[in-house]
Amino acid sequence: QLIASTSFDSYLMQITAADYGTSATASPGCLDIMVGGSGSEIALISNLLMGACGGMGIQIRGPKHWLFPIYIPAGTRISARAAGLRLSTAFKVSVYLWGGKGYPPFKVGTQVDTYGIGTVPNGTTITEGASGAEGNWAQITASTTRDHFCIVPSYQYNDATLLDAFAQADVGIGAAASEQQIGHSYNYSLGTIDCMDGPYPLLPIFKDVPSGTRLAMRASCSSTTNTADGALHGVS
């Protein structure tokens, strides 16, 4: 349980995950944000790629973040659950809510669809380009299942020995070999203590994406490449 009962209608949710990276150990993981009473929770946001998230304290790398323009009515219980590759999947999760009286100056959704998850806790393999070069586009889904107005990226590493570097992930739509880039240079920092943070910027992609749209991701790495996963979360 994160919040027993929200005290106001909220329109914007930030999720933070921390302290799942550990030295010389591959640490992919998936995080679900749930709503509902104890024993009857339903997933509001599924399979955020929280793997290898860094620390909240004095660490070389910080936590991971996601920002969702989503409506949460007052009186809602919010909880979290997770799955990870390691034997122990203990880490820190927090949510921040914005809202109250009035109407937000942006569009707000009520549901989230996640694309690109293979076998939990893994997403879709992203082959990064080395030394800052763009890698090839990797299909996250051939066809979205709903109309979305907002896309939120997820990114993680599966390597047991990460290098000090940073990656930049892009989001695209459209047919293979003719993708249109709609999200550019989401930065993720990674280090030799085998954890990562990001993305920077935190703001998601506000873009009308009709049902049936193909989604893709690509990435570059400032150093030699690591084994990376991607996923995309569509807000409706």
XYZ file of N, CA, C and O in Angstrom, residues 2-179:
712
model
N 0.566 2.181 -0.903
C 1.260 3.462 -0.957
C 0.421 4.567 -0.334
O 0.927 5.379 0.441
N -0.864 4.619 -0.693
C -1.792 5.611 -0.149
C -3.082 4.878 0.201
O -3.687 4.234 -0.659
N -3.515 4.993 1.442
C -4.727 4.294 1.866
C -5.970 4.884 1.218
O -6.896 4.164 0.843
N -6.007 6.210 1.085
C -7.162 6.880 0.485
C -6.740 8.274 0.047
O -6.343 9.097 0.884
N -6.790 8.542 -1.258
C -6.402 9.864 -1.741
C -7.386 10.907 -1.227
O -8.585 10.662 -1.127
N -6.875 12.081 -0.904
C -7.699 13.101 -0.257
C -8.264 14.136 -1.223
O -8.995 15.033 -0.795
N -7.934 14.022 -2.508
C -8.464 14.962 -3.501
C -8.428 14.299 -4.873
O -7.713 13.311 -5.078
N -9.207 14.817 -5.815
C -9.123 14.371 -7.205
C -7.777 14.814 -7.774
O -7.410 15.992 -7.675
N -7.041 13.883 -8.362
C -5.729 14.238 -8.926
C -5.710 13.985 -10.429
O -6.431 13.132 -10.949
N -4.860 14.744 -11.121
C -4.809 14.728 -12.581
C -3.423 14.414 -13.136
O -3.265 14.285 -14.350
N -2.441 14.346 -12.257
C -1.073 14.095 -12.692
C -0.393 13.230 -11.638
O -0.461 13.537 -10.447
N 0.235 12.143 -12.082
C 0.903 11.218 -11.166
C 2.360 11.035 -11.582
O 2.647 10.700 -12.728
N 3.266 11.253 -10.628
C 4.667 10.905 -10.822
C 4.971 9.664 -9.998
O 4.613 9.581 -8.823
N 5.630 8.695 -10.621
C 6.027 7.458 -9.959
C 7.549 7.438 -9.896
O 8.231 7.734 -10.888
N 8.079 7.085 -8.739
C 9.526 7.001 -8.548
C 9.888 5.614 -8.025
O 9.233 5.097 -7.117
N 10.919 5.016 -8.622
C 11.423 3.707 -8.192
C 12.910 3.834 -7.904
O 13.650 4.436 -8.692
N 13.357 3.267 -6.792
C 14.748 3.429 -6.379
C 15.278 2.179 -5.703
O 14.537 1.374 -5.148
N 16.606 2.050 -5.754
C 17.352 1.044 -4.982
C 17.119 -0.392 -5.446
O 17.004 -1.304 -4.625
N 17.101 -0.614 -6.757
C 17.085 -1.991 -7.238
C 18.344 -2.349 -8.029
O 18.494 -3.466 -8.469
N 19.248 -1.401 -8.229
C 20.514 -1.733 -8.863
C 21.485 -2.284 -7.835
O 21.501 -1.861 -6.679
N 22.302 -3.244 -8.228
C 23.320 -3.777 -7.331
C 24.525 -4.229 -8.139
O 24.401 -4.588 -9.318
N 25.687 -4.184 -7.539
C 26.940 -4.409 -8.242
C 27.027 -5.809 -8.843
O 26.679 -6.803 -8.196
N 27.503 -5.857 -10.093
C 27.804 -7.104 -10.800
C 26.621 -8.060 -10.877
O 26.791 -9.270 -10.866
N 25.414 -7.510 -10.967
C 24.216 -8.338 -11.013
C 23.215 -7.762 -12.001
O 22.864 -6.582 -11.909
N 22.745 -8.585 -12.931
C 21.675 -8.154 -13.830
C 20.394 -7.969 -13.028
O 20.034 -8.833 -12.224
N 19.705 -6.835 -13.231
C 18.561 -6.501 -12.376
C 17.370 -5.955 -13.153
O 16.839 -4.889 -12.817
N 16.890 -6.631 -14.206
C 15.657 -6.157 -14.838
C 14.462 -6.347 -13.912
O 14.456 -7.255 -13.061
N 13.462 -5.494 -14.058
C 12.278 -5.605 -13.207
C 11.092 -4.869 -13.786
O 11.245 -3.969 -14.621
N 9.908 -5.259 -13.366
C 8.661 -4.636 -13.794
C 7.863 -4.209 -12.569
O 7.752 -4.967 -11.596
N 7.299 -3.017 -12.629
C 6.540 -2.422 -11.536
C 5.117 -2.132 -11.997
O 4.922 -1.548 -13.064
N 4.128 -2.544 -11.208
C 2.717 -2.233 -11.461
C 2.225 -1.252 -10.414
O 2.518 -1.404 -9.224
N 1.436 -0.267 -10.839
C 0.727 0.625 -9.934
C -0.736 0.192 -9.933
O -1.370 0.115 -10.993
N -1.250 -0.101 -8.741
C -2.562 -0.703 -8.580
C -3.526 0.279 -7.899
O -3.107 1.160 -7.142
N -4.814 0.100 -8.154
C -5.850 0.836 -7.435
C -6.887 -0.166 -6.933
O -7.094 -1.225 -7.525
N -7.538 0.183 -5.820
C -8.592 -0.677 -5.285
C -8.286 -1.174 -3.893
O -7.152 -1.075 -3.401
N -9.309 -1.734 -3.249
C -9.182 -2.228 -1.900
C -8.252 -3.416 -1.785
O -7.966 -4.101 -2.771
N -7.772 -3.651 -0.578
C -6.871 -4.767 -0.330
C -7.527 -6.087 -0.724
O -8.645 -6.395 -0.310
N -6.845 -6.857 -1.558
C -7.366 -8.126 -2.041
C -8.170 -8.035 -3.313
O -8.512 -9.060 -3.911
N -8.486 -6.804 -3.743
C -9.254 -6.636 -5.001
C -8.623 -5.561 -5.880
O -9.317 -4.868 -6.631
N -7.326 -5.432 -5.799
C -6.620 -4.420 -6.594
C -6.686 -4.749 -8.087
O -6.702 -5.915 -8.478
N -6.703 -3.714 -8.891
C -6.568 -3.864 -10.343
C -5.413 -2.984 -10.797
O -5.110 -1.965 -10.170
N -4.746 -3.403 -11.872
C -3.580 -2.671 -12.366
C -4.035 -1.435 -13.131
O -4.755 -1.533 -14.123
N -3.599 -0.274 -12.656
C -3.830 0.974 -13.381
C -2.736 1.187 -14.421
O -3.004 1.565 -15.559
N -1.489 0.931 -14.040
C -0.330 1.056 -14.938
C 0.503 -0.210 -14.767
O 0.960 -0.522 -13.663
N 0.703 -0.945 -15.840
C 1.381 -2.243 -15.773
C 2.789 -2.179 -16.336
O 3.053 -1.513 -17.336
N 3.697 -2.886 -15.687
C 5.013 -3.230 -16.227
C 5.860 -2.024 -16.609
O 6.408 -1.939 -17.709
N 5.985 -1.085 -15.671
C 7.004 -0.053 -15.800
C 8.365 -0.722 -15.641
O 8.589 -1.479 -14.699
N 9.288 -0.461 -16.555
C 10.598 -1.109 -16.512
C 11.476 -0.399 -15.482
O 12.203 0.537 -15.793
N 11.408 -0.881 -14.243
C 12.130 -0.244 -13.140
C 13.521 -0.827 -12.937
O 14.258 -0.405 -12.041
N 13.938 -1.775 -13.768
C 15.170 -2.509 -13.560
C 16.390 -1.629 -13.378
O 16.561 -0.619 -14.063
N 17.248 -2.009 -12.429
C 18.535 -1.367 -12.155
C 18.394 0.073 -11.682
O 19.348 0.852 -11.779
N 17.217 0.445 -11.144
C 17.031 1.826 -10.698
C 18.002 2.155 -9.568
O 18.271 1.330 -8.700
N 18.550 3.368 -9.605
C 19.552 3.794 -8.643
C 18.954 4.222 -7.321
O 17.772 4.000 -7.035
N 19.777 4.862 -6.481
C 19.404 5.125 -5.103
C 18.779 6.475 -4.853
O 18.938 7.418 -5.621
N 18.064 6.592 -3.723
C 17.484 7.846 -3.286
C 18.478 8.658 -2.452
O 18.306 9.846 -2.246
N 19.505 8.023 -1.929
C 20.477 8.715 -1.088
C 21.692 9.143 -1.885
O 21.600 9.558 -3.037
N 22.865 9.038 -1.247
C 24.103 9.454 -1.919
C 24.575 8.306 -2.798
O 25.181 7.349 -2.340
N 24.245 8.399 -4.067
C 24.592 7.351 -5.029
C 25.132 8.009 -6.288
O 24.910 9.202 -6.535
N 25.866 7.256 -7.070
C 26.333 7.782 -8.347
C 25.166 7.977 -9.292
O 25.153 8.895 -10.107
N 24.137 7.153 -9.191
C 22.952 7.265 -10.029
C 21.722 7.400 -9.151
O 21.646 6.807 -8.073
N 20.734 8.145 -9.608
C 19.516 8.365 -8.840
C 18.415 7.400 -9.232
O 18.650 6.391 -9.912
N 17.181 7.687 -8.843
C 16.060 6.795 -9.139
C 15.542 6.959 -10.555
O 15.993 7.819 -11.321
N 14.565 6.127 -10.902
C 13.827 6.252 -12.158
C 12.486 6.933 -11.886
O 11.921 6.813 -10.800
N 11.968 7.630 -12.930
C 10.715 8.365 -12.785
C 9.831 8.162 -14.015
O 10.334 7.964 -15.123
N 8.522 8.255 -13.793
C 7.540 8.289 -14.877
C 6.470 9.314 -14.514
O 6.108 9.446 -13.335
N 5.941 10.011 -15.509
C 4.927 11.030 -15.275
C 3.719 10.730 -16.161
O 3.856 10.628 -17.385
N 2.539 10.584 -15.528
C 1.324 10.217 -16.248
C 0.223 11.247 -16.016
O -0.127 11.522 -14.860
N -0.355 11.806 -17.084
C -1.543 12.651 -16.948
C -2.783 11.767 -16.837
O -3.426 11.427 -17.833
N -3.099 11.353 -15.619
C -4.160 10.379 -15.422
C -5.010 10.782 -14.223
O -4.503 11.294 -13.218
N -6.317 10.563 -14.347
C -7.268 10.971 -13.316
C -7.377 9.898 -12.232
O -7.591 8.718 -12.531
N -7.225 10.325 -10.979
C -7.400 9.448 -9.820
C -8.430 10.119 -8.910
O -8.161 11.193 -8.348
N -9.625 9.551 -8.756
C -10.631 10.203 -7.910
C -10.261 10.159 -6.429
O -9.553 9.257 -5.964
N -10.746 11.151 -5.705
C -10.547 11.178 -4.262
C -11.096 9.898 -3.635
O -12.101 9.343 -4.080
N -10.424 9.427 -2.592
C -10.856 8.216 -1.906
C -10.294 6.934 -2.477
O -10.687 5.844 -2.048
N -9.359 7.038 -3.424
C -8.781 5.855 -4.064
C -7.596 5.319 -3.255
O -6.738 6.078 -2.809
N -7.561 4.014 -3.063
C -6.389 3.351 -2.469
C -5.410 3.015 -3.587
O -5.791 2.456 -4.620
N -4.137 3.369 -3.392
C -3.097 3.137 -4.388
C -2.039 2.220 -3.790
O -1.591 2.431 -2.657
N -1.650 1.197 -4.541
C -0.638 0.253 -4.074
C 0.294 -0.099 -5.228
O 0.088 0.336 -6.368
N 1.305 -0.882 -4.939
C 2.284 -1.278 -5.954
C 2.658 -2.739 -5.765
O 2.584 -3.289 -4.665
N 3.069 -3.369 -6.864
C 3.631 -4.715 -6.816
C 4.712 -4.787 -7.883
O 4.763 -3.943 -8.799
N 5.583 -5.777 -7.789
C 6.698 -5.847 -8.728
C 7.155 -7.274 -8.935
O 6.879 -8.163 -8.131
N 7.858 -7.467 -10.053
C 8.534 -8.729 -10.347
C 9.931 -8.395 -10.835
O 10.119 -7.449 -11.607
N 10.919 -9.159 -10.377
C 12.293 -8.919 -10.786
C 13.028 -10.207 -11.054
O 12.606 -11.291 -10.634
N 14.149 -10.081 -11.746
C 14.950 -11.259 -12.086
C 15.675 -11.817 -10.867
O 15.834 -13.025 -10.728
N 16.099 -10.934 -9.960
C 16.864 -11.370 -8.801
C 15.993 -12.094 -7.785
O 14.769 -11.956 -7.786
N 16.640 -12.837 -6.898
C 15.922 -13.594 -5.870
C 15.120 -12.665 -4.968
O 13.992 -12.959 -4.589
N 15.692 -11.505 -4.628
C 14.986 -10.501 -3.824
C 14.581 -9.339 -4.709
O 15.388 -8.809 -5.474
N 13.316 -8.930 -4.632
C 12.842 -7.785 -5.400
C 12.384 -6.689 -4.437
O 11.305 -6.127 -4.565
N 13.193 -6.411 -3.443
C 12.901 -5.333 -2.493
C 13.503 -4.035 -3.013
O 14.701 -3.965 -3.309
N 12.685 -3.003 -3.152
C 13.156 -1.694 -3.573
C 12.137 -0.664 -3.112
O 11.151 -0.997 -2.470
N 12.372 0.601 -3.407
C 11.532 1.685 -2.914
C 10.658 2.249 -4.031
O 11.132 2.456 -5.145
N 9.379 2.500 -3.704
C 8.422 3.075 -4.659
C 7.685 4.216 -3.978
O 7.299 4.102 -2.806
N 7.484 5.307 -4.692
C 6.651 6.403 -4.189
C 5.849 6.984 -5.342
O 6.232 6.856 -6.514
N 4.713 7.573 -5.004
C 3.906 8.289 -6.000
C 3.646 9.702 -5.489
O 3.513 9.931 -4.281
N 3.592 10.640 -6.431
C 3.271 12.031 -6.150
C 2.049 12.399 -6.990
O 2.002 12.085 -8.197
N 1.078 13.035 -6.369
C -0.165 13.380 -7.045
C -0.364 14.889 -7.051
O -0.108 15.565 -6.048
N -0.852 15.415 -8.192
C -1.215 16.817 -8.312
C -2.682 16.907 -8.696
O -3.155 16.132 -9.537
N -3.404 17.843 -8.112
C -4.817 17.988 -8.443
C -5.494 18.961 -7.519
O -4.934 19.995 -7.155
N -6.736 18.631 -7.148
C -7.525 19.510 -6.298
C -8.682 20.106 -7.070
O -9.218 19.496 -7.994
N -9.062 21.315 -6.713
C -10.206 21.965 -7.349
C -9.857 22.465 -8.745
O -8.705 22.726 -9.069
N -10.903 22.642 -9.557
C -10.702 23.175 -10.895
C -10.372 22.102 -11.912
O -10.463 20.905 -11.641
N -9.957 22.543 -13.092
C -9.658 21.643 -14.195
C -8.204 21.831 -14.609
O -7.702 22.952 -14.649
N -7.521 20.743 -14.950
C -6.116 20.877 -15.357
C -6.020 21.526 -16.739
O -6.920 21.370 -17.578
N -4.927 22.243 -17.012
C -4.751 22.898 -18.317
C -4.171 21.958 -19.372
O -3.432 22.378 -20.251
N -4.477 20.671 -19.270
C -3.981 19.682 -20.219
C -4.950 18.507 -20.215
O -5.761 18.354 -19.302
N -4.836 17.684 -21.238
C -5.709 16.527 -21.364
C -5.318 15.463 -20.334
O -4.138 15.254 -20.058
N -6.338 14.780 -19.791
C -6.117 13.775 -18.751
C -6.813 12.477 -19.144
O -7.933 12.496 -19.664
N -6.169 11.352 -18.908
C -6.735 10.054 -19.243
C -7.204 9.288 -18.021
O -7.058 9.729 -16.878
N -7.764 8.112 -18.285
C -8.265 7.250 -17.212
C -7.703 5.840 -17.280
O -7.953 5.034 -16.380
N -6.953 5.496 -18.338
C -6.413 4.141 -18.463
C -5.090 4.171 -19.219
O -4.816 5.101 -19.984
N -4.287 3.142 -18.978
C -2.961 3.043 -19.584
C -2.778 1.647 -20.154
O -3.054 0.645 -19.481
N -2.319 1.569 -21.403
C -1.954 0.301 -22.036
C -0.441 0.247 -22.192
O 0.182 1.217 -22.645
N 0.146 -0.882 -21.825
C 1.589 -1.065 -21.933
C 1.909 -1.960 -23.120
O 1.306 -3.018 -23.296
N 2.885 -1.523 -23.916
C 3.302 -2.259 -25.114
C 4.789 -2.616 -25.012
O 5.594 -1.849 -24.495
N 5.129 -3.795 -25.501
C 6.533 -4.176 -25.615
C 7.044 -5.114 -24.548
O 8.229 -5.466 -24.555
N 6.177 -5.539 -23.617
C 6.629 -6.472 -22.588
C 6.624 -7.886 -23.150
O 5.626 -8.349 -23.710
N 7.757 -8.561 -23.010
C 7.835 -9.960 -23.428
C 7.504 -10.842 -22.246
O 6.398 -10.820 -21.726
N 8.481 -11.619 -21.791
C 8.328 -12.390 -20.559
C 8.782 -11.521 -19.398
O 9.933 -11.097 -19.336
N 7.860 -11.208 -18.482
C 8.204 -10.379 -17.330
C 9.399 -10.997 -16.606
O 9.426 -12.216 -16.409
N 10.437 -10.209 -16.260
C 10.496 -8.756 -16.203
C 11.200 -8.092 -17.371
O 11.875 -7.066 -17.179
N 11.076 -8.606 -18.565
C 11.795 -8.056 -19.718
C 10.859 -7.328 -20.672
O 9.706 -7.719 -20.855
N 11.401 -6.289 -21.296
C 10.705 -5.604 -22.365
C 11.190 -6.088 -23.715
O 11.627 -7.232 -23.866
N 11.127 -5.205 -24.714
C 11.596 -5.504 -26.067
C 13.074 -5.139 -26.185
O 13.486 -4.053 -25.751
N 13.876 -6.027 -26.758
C 15.309 -5.767 -26.907
C 15.546 -4.557 -27.803
O 15.016 -4.473 -28.915
N 16.344 -3.618 -27.294
C 16.757 -2.432 -28.048
C 18.259 -2.538 -28.279
O 19.037 -2.582 -27.315
N 18.685 -2.592 -29.531
C 20.113 -2.646 -29.855
C 20.628 -1.227 -30.018
O 20.352 -0.560 -31.010
N 21.347 -0.756 -29.003
C 21.850 0.618 -29.021
C 22.947 0.788 -30.069
O 23.713 -0.138 -30.349
N 23.045 1.988 -30.604
C 24.203 2.368 -31.388
C 25.328 2.783 -30.453
O 25.090 3.377 -29.397
N 26.574 2.452 -30.800
C 27.718 2.766 -29.944
C 28.267 4.152 -30.251
O 28.078 4.700 -31.348
N 28.940 4.739 -29.261
C 29.651 6.021 -29.408
C 28.757 7.130 -29.941
O 29.175 7.955 -30.754
N 27.492 7.133 -29.501
C 26.565 8.195 -29.878
C 25.811 7.970 -31.173
O 24.955 8.791 -31.528
N 26.093 6.888 -31.872
C 25.372 6.607 -33.125
C 23.980 6.065 -32.816
O 23.782 5.360 -31.830
N 23.008 6.397 -33.658
C 21.660 5.873 -33.482
C 21.625 4.389 -33.842
O 22.168 3.973 -34.864
N 20.963 3.594 -33.008
C 20.712 2.203 -33.351
C 19.514 2.090 -34.273
O 18.865 3.094 -34.622
N 19.191 0.883 -34.672
C 18.031 0.657 -35.527
C 16.737 0.710 -34.719
O 16.724 0.416 -33.514
N 15.661 1.068 -35.382
C 14.351 1.065 -34.733
C 13.953 -0.370 -34.392
O 14.118 -1.284 -35.203
N 13.442 -0.566 -33.210
C 12.912 -1.863 -32.769
C 11.408 -1.723 -32.571
O 10.946 -0.788 -31.896
N 10.642 -2.623 -33.158
C 9.186 -2.565 -33.022
C 8.763 -2.885 -31.591
O 9.131 -3.921 -31.043
N 7.994 -1.987 -30.999
C 7.433 -2.219 -29.669
C 6.060 -2.874 -29.786
O 5.722 -3.770 -29.018
N 5.257 -2.423 -30.724
C 4.005 -3.100 -31.052
C 3.680 -2.843 -32.515
O 3.971 -1.764 -33.048
N 3.083 -3.832 -33.158
C 2.665 -3.664 -34.551
C 1.416 -2.800 -34.662
O 1.193 -2.152 -35.684
N 0.602 -2.772 -33.598
C -0.682 -2.074 -33.688
C -1.183 -1.744 -32.279
O -1.385 -2.649 -31.467
N -1.349 -0.466 -31.986
C -1.917 -0.074 -30.698
C -3.379 -0.506 -30.622
O -4.079 -0.563 -31.629
N -3.840 -0.780 -29.419
C -5.193 -1.315 -29.234
C -6.236 -0.242 -28.985
O -7.432 -0.527 -29.027
N -5.794 0.988 -28.671
C -6.707 2.113 -28.443
C -6.127 3.382 -29.030
O -4.947 3.443 -29.379
N -6.948 4.430 -29.085
C -6.458 5.770 -29.361
C -5.745 6.285 -28.105
O -6.277 6.185 -27.001
N -4.551 6.839 -28.272
C -3.807 7.425 -27.159
C -3.495 8.878 -27.470
O -3.291 9.248 -28.629
N -3.426 9.689 -26.415
C -3.026 11.089 -26.585
C -1.676 11.366 -25.932
O -1.135 12.462 -26.062
N -1.120 10.362 -25.256
C 0.136 10.543 -24.533
C 0.890 9.218 -24.508
O 0.282 8.165 -24.301
N 2.207 9.272 -24.707
C 3.070 8.096 -24.669
C 4.176 8.339 -23.645
O 4.843 9.381 -23.658
N 4.372 7.360 -22.751
C 5.389 7.439 -21.705
C 6.399 6.311 -21.929
O 5.998 5.148 -22.044
N 7.700 6.618 -22.001
C 8.689 5.562 -22.259
C 9.168 4.854 -20.999
O 9.163 5.413 -19.896
N 9.587 3.596 -21.168
C 10.300 2.823 -20.144
C 11.562 2.247 -20.779
O 11.551 1.856 -21.955
N 12.635 2.161 -19.972
C 13.919 1.687 -20.496
C 14.699 1.060 -19.348
O 14.698 1.582 -18.228
N 15.350 -0.066 -19.600
C 16.160 -0.701 -18.561
C 17.278 -1.512 -19.203
O 17.279 -1.772 -20.414
N 18.225 -1.939 -18.341
C 19.352 -2.765 -18.779
C 19.301 -4.134 -18.119
O 18.829 -4.284 -16.992
N 19.825 -5.129 -18.844
C 19.898 -6.504 -18.355
C 21.320 -6.951 -18.071
O 21.542 -8.085 -17.663
N 22.292 -6.062 -18.301
C 23.688 -6.432 -18.116
C 24.066 -6.506 -16.650
O 23.576 -5.739 -15.818
N 25.003 -7.397 -16.326
C 25.516 -7.506 -14.963
C 26.688 -6.569 -14.724
O 27.086 -6.356 -13.581
N 27.265 -6.009 -15.771
C 28.416 -5.109 -15.633
C 28.205 -3.903 -16.540
O 28.705 -3.856 -17.653
N 27.469 -2.912 -16.037
C 27.216 -1.705 -16.819
C 28.456 -0.811 -16.842
O 29.224 -0.766 -15.885
N 28.618 -0.087 -17.947
C 29.710 0.864 -18.084
C 29.226 2.254 -17.708
O 28.039 2.569 -17.803
N 30.135 3.119 -17.264
C 29.792 4.518 -17.027
C 29.487 5.169 -18.376
O 30.380 5.308 -19.228
N 28.241 5.564 -18.564
C 27.820 6.097 -19.858
C 26.431 6.690 -19.720
O 25.853 6.718 -18.636
N 25.905 7.205 -20.814
C 24.498 7.564 -20.848
C 23.920 7.142 -22.189
O 24.627 7.040 -23.198
N 22.633 6.841 -22.171
C 21.914 6.450 -23.374
C 20.848 7.488 -23.694
O 20.344 8.168 -22.789
N 20.513 7.608 -24.956
C 19.433 8.470 -25.403
C 18.456 7.620 -26.201
O 18.830 7.019 -27.216
N 17.210 7.555 -25.728
C 16.186 6.729 -26.364
C 15.192 7.618 -27.114
O 14.789 8.679 -26.624
N 14.818 7.177 -28.308
C 13.834 7.869 -29.137
C 12.591 7.002 -29.281
O 12.660 5.769 -29.218
N 11.455 7.652 -29.527
C 10.182 6.968 -29.762
C 9.691 7.343 -31.153
O 9.736 8.515 -31.555
N 9.218 6.333 -31.905
C 8.740 6.581 -33.260
C 7.421 5.878 -33.539
O 7.042 4.935 -32.838
N 6.731 6.360 -34.546
C 5.504 5.734 -35.023
C 5.614 5.527 -36.527
O 6.384 6.205 -37.207
N 4.849 4.575 -37.043
C 4.801 4.364 -38.481
C 5.409 3.054 -38.914
O 5.981 2.300 -38.119
N 5.292 2.793 -40.198
C 5.740 1.529 -40.785
C 7.250 1.367 -40.669
O 7.998 2.349 -40.573
N 7.695 0.114 -40.670
C 9.116 -0.191 -40.614
C 9.852 0.495 -41.751
O 9.387 0.523 -42.901
N 11.012 1.071 -41.413
C 11.886 1.776 -42.348
C 11.384 3.167 -42.725
O 12.055 3.882 -43.458
N 10.209 3.569 -42.210
C 9.723 4.938 -42.454
C 9.125 5.530 -41.176
O 8.143 6.269 -41.232
N 9.738 5.202 -40.049
C 9.242 5.682 -38.757
C 9.350 7.214 -38.656
O 10.327 7.822 -39.129
